[in-house]
Each structure stands twice: as structure tokens, then as C-alpha cells.
mmCIF file of C-alpha atoms in Angstrom:
data_model
loop_
_atom_site.group_PDB
_atom_site.id
_atom_site.type_symbol
_atom_site.label_atom_id
_atom_site.label_comp_id
_atom_site.label_asym_id
_atom_site.label_seq_id
_atom_site.Cartn_x
_atom_site.Cartn_y
_atom_site.Cartn_z
ATOM 1 C CA MET A 1 32.634 -9.749 8.928
ATOM 2 C CA SER A 2 31.314 -10.906 12.290
ATOM 3 C CA GLU A 3 28.440 -13.355 12.535
ATOM 4 C CA ASP A 4 26.020 -10.726 13.949
ATOM 5 C CA LYS A 5 26.711 -8.318 11.100
ATOM 6 C CA GLN A 6 26.321 -11.128 8.578
ATOM 7 C CA ASN A 7 22.951 -12.123 10.119
ATOM 8 C CA VAL A 8 21.776 -8.511 9.976
ATOM 9 C CA TRP A 9 22.917 -8.246 6.360
ATOM 10 C CA GLU A 10 21.187 -11.521 5.430
ATOM 11 C CA GLY A 11 17.999 -10.347 7.158
ATOM 12 C CA PHE A 12 18.155 -7.029 5.312
ATOM 13 C CA LYS A 13 18.634 -8.809 1.973
ATOM 14 C CA ALA A 14 15.664 -11.092 2.728
ATOM 15 C CA PHE A 15 13.557 -8.036 3.603
ATOM 16 C CA LEU A 16 14.448 -6.298 0.342
ATOM 17 C CA MET A 17 13.769 -9.373 -1.747
ATOM 18 C CA ARG A 18 10.234 -9.841 -0.431
ATOM 19 C CA GLY A 19 7.630 -9.162 -3.076
ATOM 20 C CA ASN A 20 5.856 -6.526 -0.991
ATOM 21 C CA VAL A 21 8.872 -4.222 -0.822
ATOM 22 C CA ILE A 22 9.457 -4.412 -4.572
ATOM 23 C CA ASP A 23 5.754 -3.812 -5.267
ATOM 24 C CA LEU A 24 5.754 -0.836 -2.926
ATOM 25 C CA ALA A 25 8.814 0.679 -4.624
ATOM 26 C CA VAL A 26 7.188 0.297 -8.050
ATOM 27 C CA ALA A 27 3.977 1.878 -6.714
ATOM 28 C CA VAL A 28 5.896 4.881 -5.368
ATOM 29 C CA VAL A 29 7.686 5.440 -8.686
ATOM 30 C CA ILE A 30 4.472 5.143 -10.708
ATOM 31 C CA GLY A 31 2.629 7.328 -8.180
ATOM 32 C CA THR A 32 5.238 10.038 -8.559
ATOM 33 C CA ALA A 33 4.979 9.951 -12.348
ATOM 34 C CA PHE A 34 1.184 9.955 -12.108
ATOM 35 C CA THR A 35 1.295 12.996 -9.817
ATOM 36 C CA ASN A 36 3.266 14.877 -12.462
ATOM 37 C CA VAL A 37 0.630 14.008 -15.075
ATOM 38 C CA VAL A 38 -2.213 15.184 -12.826
ATOM 39 C CA ASN A 39 -0.403 18.411 -11.962
ATOM 40 C CA SER A 40 0.132 19.044 -15.669
ATOM 41 C CA VAL A 41 -3.575 18.508 -16.351
ATOM 42 C CA VAL A 42 -4.504 20.933 -13.585
ATOM 43 C CA LYS A 43 -2.016 23.583 -14.711
ATOM 44 C CA GLY A 44 -2.520 23.118 -18.455
ATOM 45 C CA LEU A 45 -6.249 22.428 -18.646
ATOM 46 C CA ILE A 46 -8.139 23.239 -15.445
ATOM 47 C CA ASN A 47 -6.341 26.473 -14.589
ATOM 48 C CA PRO A 48 -6.950 28.024 -18.037
ATOM 49 C CA VAL A 49 -10.653 27.129 -17.807
ATOM 50 C CA VAL A 50 -10.812 28.765 -14.390
ATOM 51 C CA GLY A 51 -8.697 31.574 -15.840
ATOM 52 C CA ALA A 52 -11.492 32.356 -18.285
ATOM 53 C CA PHE A 53 -13.334 33.780 -15.273
ATOM 54 C CA GLY A 54 -10.296 35.436 -13.684
ATOM 55 C CA THR A 55 -6.572 34.837 -13.421
ATOM 56 C CA LYS A 56 -5.009 31.745 -14.998
ATOM 57 C CA ASP A 57 -2.914 31.005 -11.920
ATOM 58 C CA LEU A 58 -5.098 29.641 -9.131
ATOM 59 C CA ASP A 59 -2.367 30.434 -6.612
ATOM 60 C CA ARG A 60 -3.112 34.126 -7.143
ATOM 61 C CA TYR A 61 -6.643 33.754 -5.782
ATOM 62 C CA ARG A 62 -6.531 34.955 -2.216
ATOM 63 C CA SER A 63 -8.356 37.059 0.305
ATOM 64 C CA CYS A 64 -6.991 39.304 2.995
ATOM 65 C CA LEU A 65 -7.968 38.493 6.572
ATOM 66 C CA ASP A 66 -6.474 41.531 8.288
ATOM 67 C CA GLY A 67 -6.772 44.845 6.478
ATOM 68 C CA PRO A 68 -5.785 45.395 2.898
ATOM 69 C CA CYS A 69 -2.937 43.128 1.854
ATOM 70 C CA GLU A 70 0.025 44.815 0.221
ATOM 71 C CA THR A 71 2.639 42.957 -1.806
ATOM 72 C CA ASN A 72 6.087 43.901 -3.003
ATOM 73 C CA GLN A 73 7.482 43.481 -6.533
ATOM 74 C CA ALA A 74 8.242 39.767 -5.921
ATOM 75 C CA GLY A 75 4.618 39.096 -4.956
ATOM 76 C CA ASP A 76 5.370 38.526 -1.274
ATOM 77 C CA VAL A 77 2.868 39.925 1.194
ATOM 78 C CA VAL A 78 4.417 42.723 3.243
ATOM 79 C CA ARG A 79 1.268 43.872 5.035
ATOM 80 C CA GLY A 80 -1.909 42.008 6.034
ATOM 81 C CA ILE A 81 -2.731 38.342 6.509
ATOM 82 C CA PRO A 82 -3.568 36.603 3.229
ATOM 83 C CA ILE A 83 -5.740 33.495 2.961
ATOM 84 C CA MET A 84 -4.481 31.534 -0.032
ATOM 85 C CA TRP A 85 -7.717 29.801 -1.016
ATOM 86 C CA GLY A 86 -6.602 29.470 -4.636
ATOM 87 C CA SER A 87 -3.804 27.103 -3.610
ATOM 88 C CA VAL A 88 -6.294 25.040 -1.638
ATOM 89 C CA LEU A 89 -8.632 24.948 -4.646
ATOM 90 C CA SER A 90 -5.786 23.847 -6.923
ATOM 91 C CA ALA A 91 -4.717 21.081 -4.522
ATOM 92 C CA THR A 92 -8.350 19.958 -4.132
ATOM 93 C CA LEU A 93 -8.790 19.771 -7.905
ATOM 94 C CA SER A 94 -5.578 17.766 -8.198
ATOM 95 C CA PHE A 95 -6.797 15.381 -5.515
ATOM 96 C CA LEU A 96 -10.229 14.930 -7.116
ATOM 97 C CA ILE A 97 -8.728 14.297 -10.556
ATOM 98 C CA THR A 98 -6.266 11.790 -9.086
ATOM 99 C CA ALA A 99 -9.000 10.033 -7.126
ATOM 100 C CA ALA A 100 -11.291 9.878 -10.172
ATOM 101 C CA VAL A 101 -8.579 8.473 -12.425
ATOM 102 C CA VAL A 102 -7.508 5.893 -9.839
ATOM 103 C CA TYR A 103 -11.125 4.848 -9.235
ATOM 104 C CA PHE A 104 -12.299 4.696 -12.851
ATOM 105 C CA LEU A 105 -9.117 3.316 -14.409
ATOM 106 C CA MET A 106 -7.865 1.032 -11.640
ATOM 107 C CA VAL A 107 -10.309 0.251 -8.825
ATOM 108 C CA LEU A 108 -13.531 -0.174 -10.827
ATOM 109 C CA PRO A 109 -12.029 -2.410 -13.554
ATOM 110 C CA MET A 110 -10.257 -4.518 -10.911
ATOM 111 C CA ALA A 111 -13.486 -4.924 -8.927
ATOM 112 C CA LYS A 112 -15.322 -6.035 -12.086
ATOM 113 C CA PHE A 113 -12.511 -8.438 -12.947
ATOM 114 C CA LEU A 114 -12.540 -9.950 -9.447
ATOM 115 C CA ALA A 115 -16.347 -10.279 -9.514
ATOM 116 C CA ARG A 116 -16.195 -12.114 -12.867
ATOM 117 C CA LYS A 117 -13.408 -14.332 -11.540
ATOM 118 C CA ALA A 118 -15.419 -15.169 -8.394
ATOM 119 C CA ALA A 119 -18.495 -15.985 -10.519
ATOM 120 C CA ARG A 120 -16.441 -18.295 -12.761
ATOM 121 C CA GLN A 121 -14.940 -19.996 -9.719
ATOM 122 C CA LYS A 122 -18.389 -20.470 -8.167
ATOM 123 C CA VAL A 123 -19.668 -22.083 -11.375
ATOM 124 C CA ALA A 124 -16.606 -24.336 -11.474
ATOM 125 C CA GLU A 125 -17.136 -25.361 -7.846
ATOM 126 C CA GLU A 126 -20.814 -26.124 -8.534
ATOM 127 C CA ARG A 127 -19.840 -28.260 -11.535
ATOM 128 C CA GLN A 128 -17.250 -30.044 -9.415
ATOM 129 C CA ALA A 129 -19.840 -30.736 -6.696
ATOM 130 C CA GLU A 130 -22.294 -32.078 -9.309
ATOM 131 C CA ALA A 131 -19.585 -34.287 -10.808
ATOM 132 C CA GLU A 132 -18.697 -35.622 -7.362
ATOM 133 C CA ALA A 133 -22.364 -36.345 -6.631
ATOM 134 C CA VAL A 134 -22.712 -38.249 -9.913
ATOM 135 C CA GLU A 135 -19.504 -40.116 -9.136
ATOM 136 C CA ILE A 136 -20.798 -41.113 -5.682
ATOM 137 C CA VAL A 137 -24.020 -42.438 -7.206
ATOM 138 C CA LEU A 138 -22.019 -44.390 -9.772
ATOM 139 C CA LEU A 139 -19.718 -45.837 -7.106
ATOM 140 C CA ARG A 140 -22.731 -46.920 -5.042
ATOM 141 C CA GLU A 141 -24.212 -48.639 -8.065
ATOM 142 C CA ILE A 142 -20.909 -50.421 -8.696
ATOM 143 C CA ARG A 143 -20.730 -51.474 -5.035
ATOM 144 C CA ASP A 144 -24.323 -52.751 -5.087
ATOM 145 C CA GLU A 145 -23.639 -54.684 -8.299
ATOM 146 C CA LEU A 146 -20.494 -56.279 -6.843
ATOM 147 C CA VAL A 147 -22.349 -57.259 -3.688
ATOM 148 C CA ALA A 148 -25.172 -58.729 -5.778
ATOM 149 C CA GLN A 149 -22.674 -60.743 -7.882
ATOM 150 C CA ARG A 150 -21.133 -62.238 -4.744
ATOM 151 C CA GLY A 151 -24.565 -63.106 -3.478
ATOM 152 C CA GLY A 152 -23.984 -61.374 -0.192
ATOM 153 C CA PRO A 153 -26.422 -59.333 1.808
ATOM 154 C CA GLY A 154 -27.547 -55.966 0.464
ATOM 155 C CA PRO A 155 -25.533 -52.850 1.055
ATOM 156 C CA ARG A 156 -25.343 -51.480 4.523
ATOM 157 C CA VAL A 157 -27.063 -48.157 4.592
ATOM 158 C CA PRO A 158 -25.961 -45.929 7.445
ATOM 159 C CA SER A 159 -28.809 -44.768 9.648
ATOM 160 C CA PRO A 160 -29.589 -41.057 9.451
ATOM 161 C CA LYS A 161 -28.635 -39.069 12.507
#
């Protein structure tokens, strides 16, 4: 293998082993499985509820733009221009269900978790700052005591700017 090909191969391996690529691959696989679940909910739950008012298959809801639409035995339109608004409605319902599940089960809990984490970190930083302030006061007292024991002049206090 030539050196250029080996460098390309090494670069490709490094690219694949980055955490972002692996995370993205996992997200795609889970997203695909999640899409199947949402489609099943739409077809098995939403469509029958809508079917109580009409047909169970939302794809059958359509209007004809140009004249009366005629279909053959297979259901294909042979005359007229159909507007398939049932398919659009089905896709919109799938999108809304997916968005709601992602928001309520993933985004909202993660935002709450991050807010709690930030609040805990802020409290910890405030405690750290208080501890450092107490430590500075203690160190000044120790310094003043050491200076007093040596009998030297008082501590030099820097002038405020």
C-alpha cells in the first residue's frame, strides 16, 4: 500500500472513530425505529378515530381539482386531477406526534436536568467563593500575627485604585 493511500485510510479510520460519527449513526438507527412506532400509532390509533367520521385510510381522502375524478380497479386515477389531502393530513399528524414525543420525552426533561445541574454548579461556585474569602481573611490574620511576633512594622495595605 502506498503512503498516500495509507494516510487516506488512517484519516478515514480517525474520522469514523470520532464520537460524533458514532453518535450520529446511533441517532439515525433510533430515529428510524421511532418513525416506525409513530407510523404504527397513526395507522393503528389515529386513522381509526378519523375513520369513525369517514374512511379508515386517510390516504383515500382526496378532492378532484379538474372535473370528476375517475379511478380504475387498482385505485389509480385515470381521469381528473386529484388533490391527495388525506396523505398530507396523515404526514402532518405523524410529524406532530413525533415532535410532541421528542419534546415531552427528550427535550423538556433534558432542559430541566440541565437547569438543575446549572443551579447546583452555581451554588457550588458560590460556596467555593465564600470559602476562598474566609481563607483569605484567615491568611491575612496569620500574616498580621507573624508580623506582630517579629516586631516588625504593620502589614502593608495596598492603596485602592
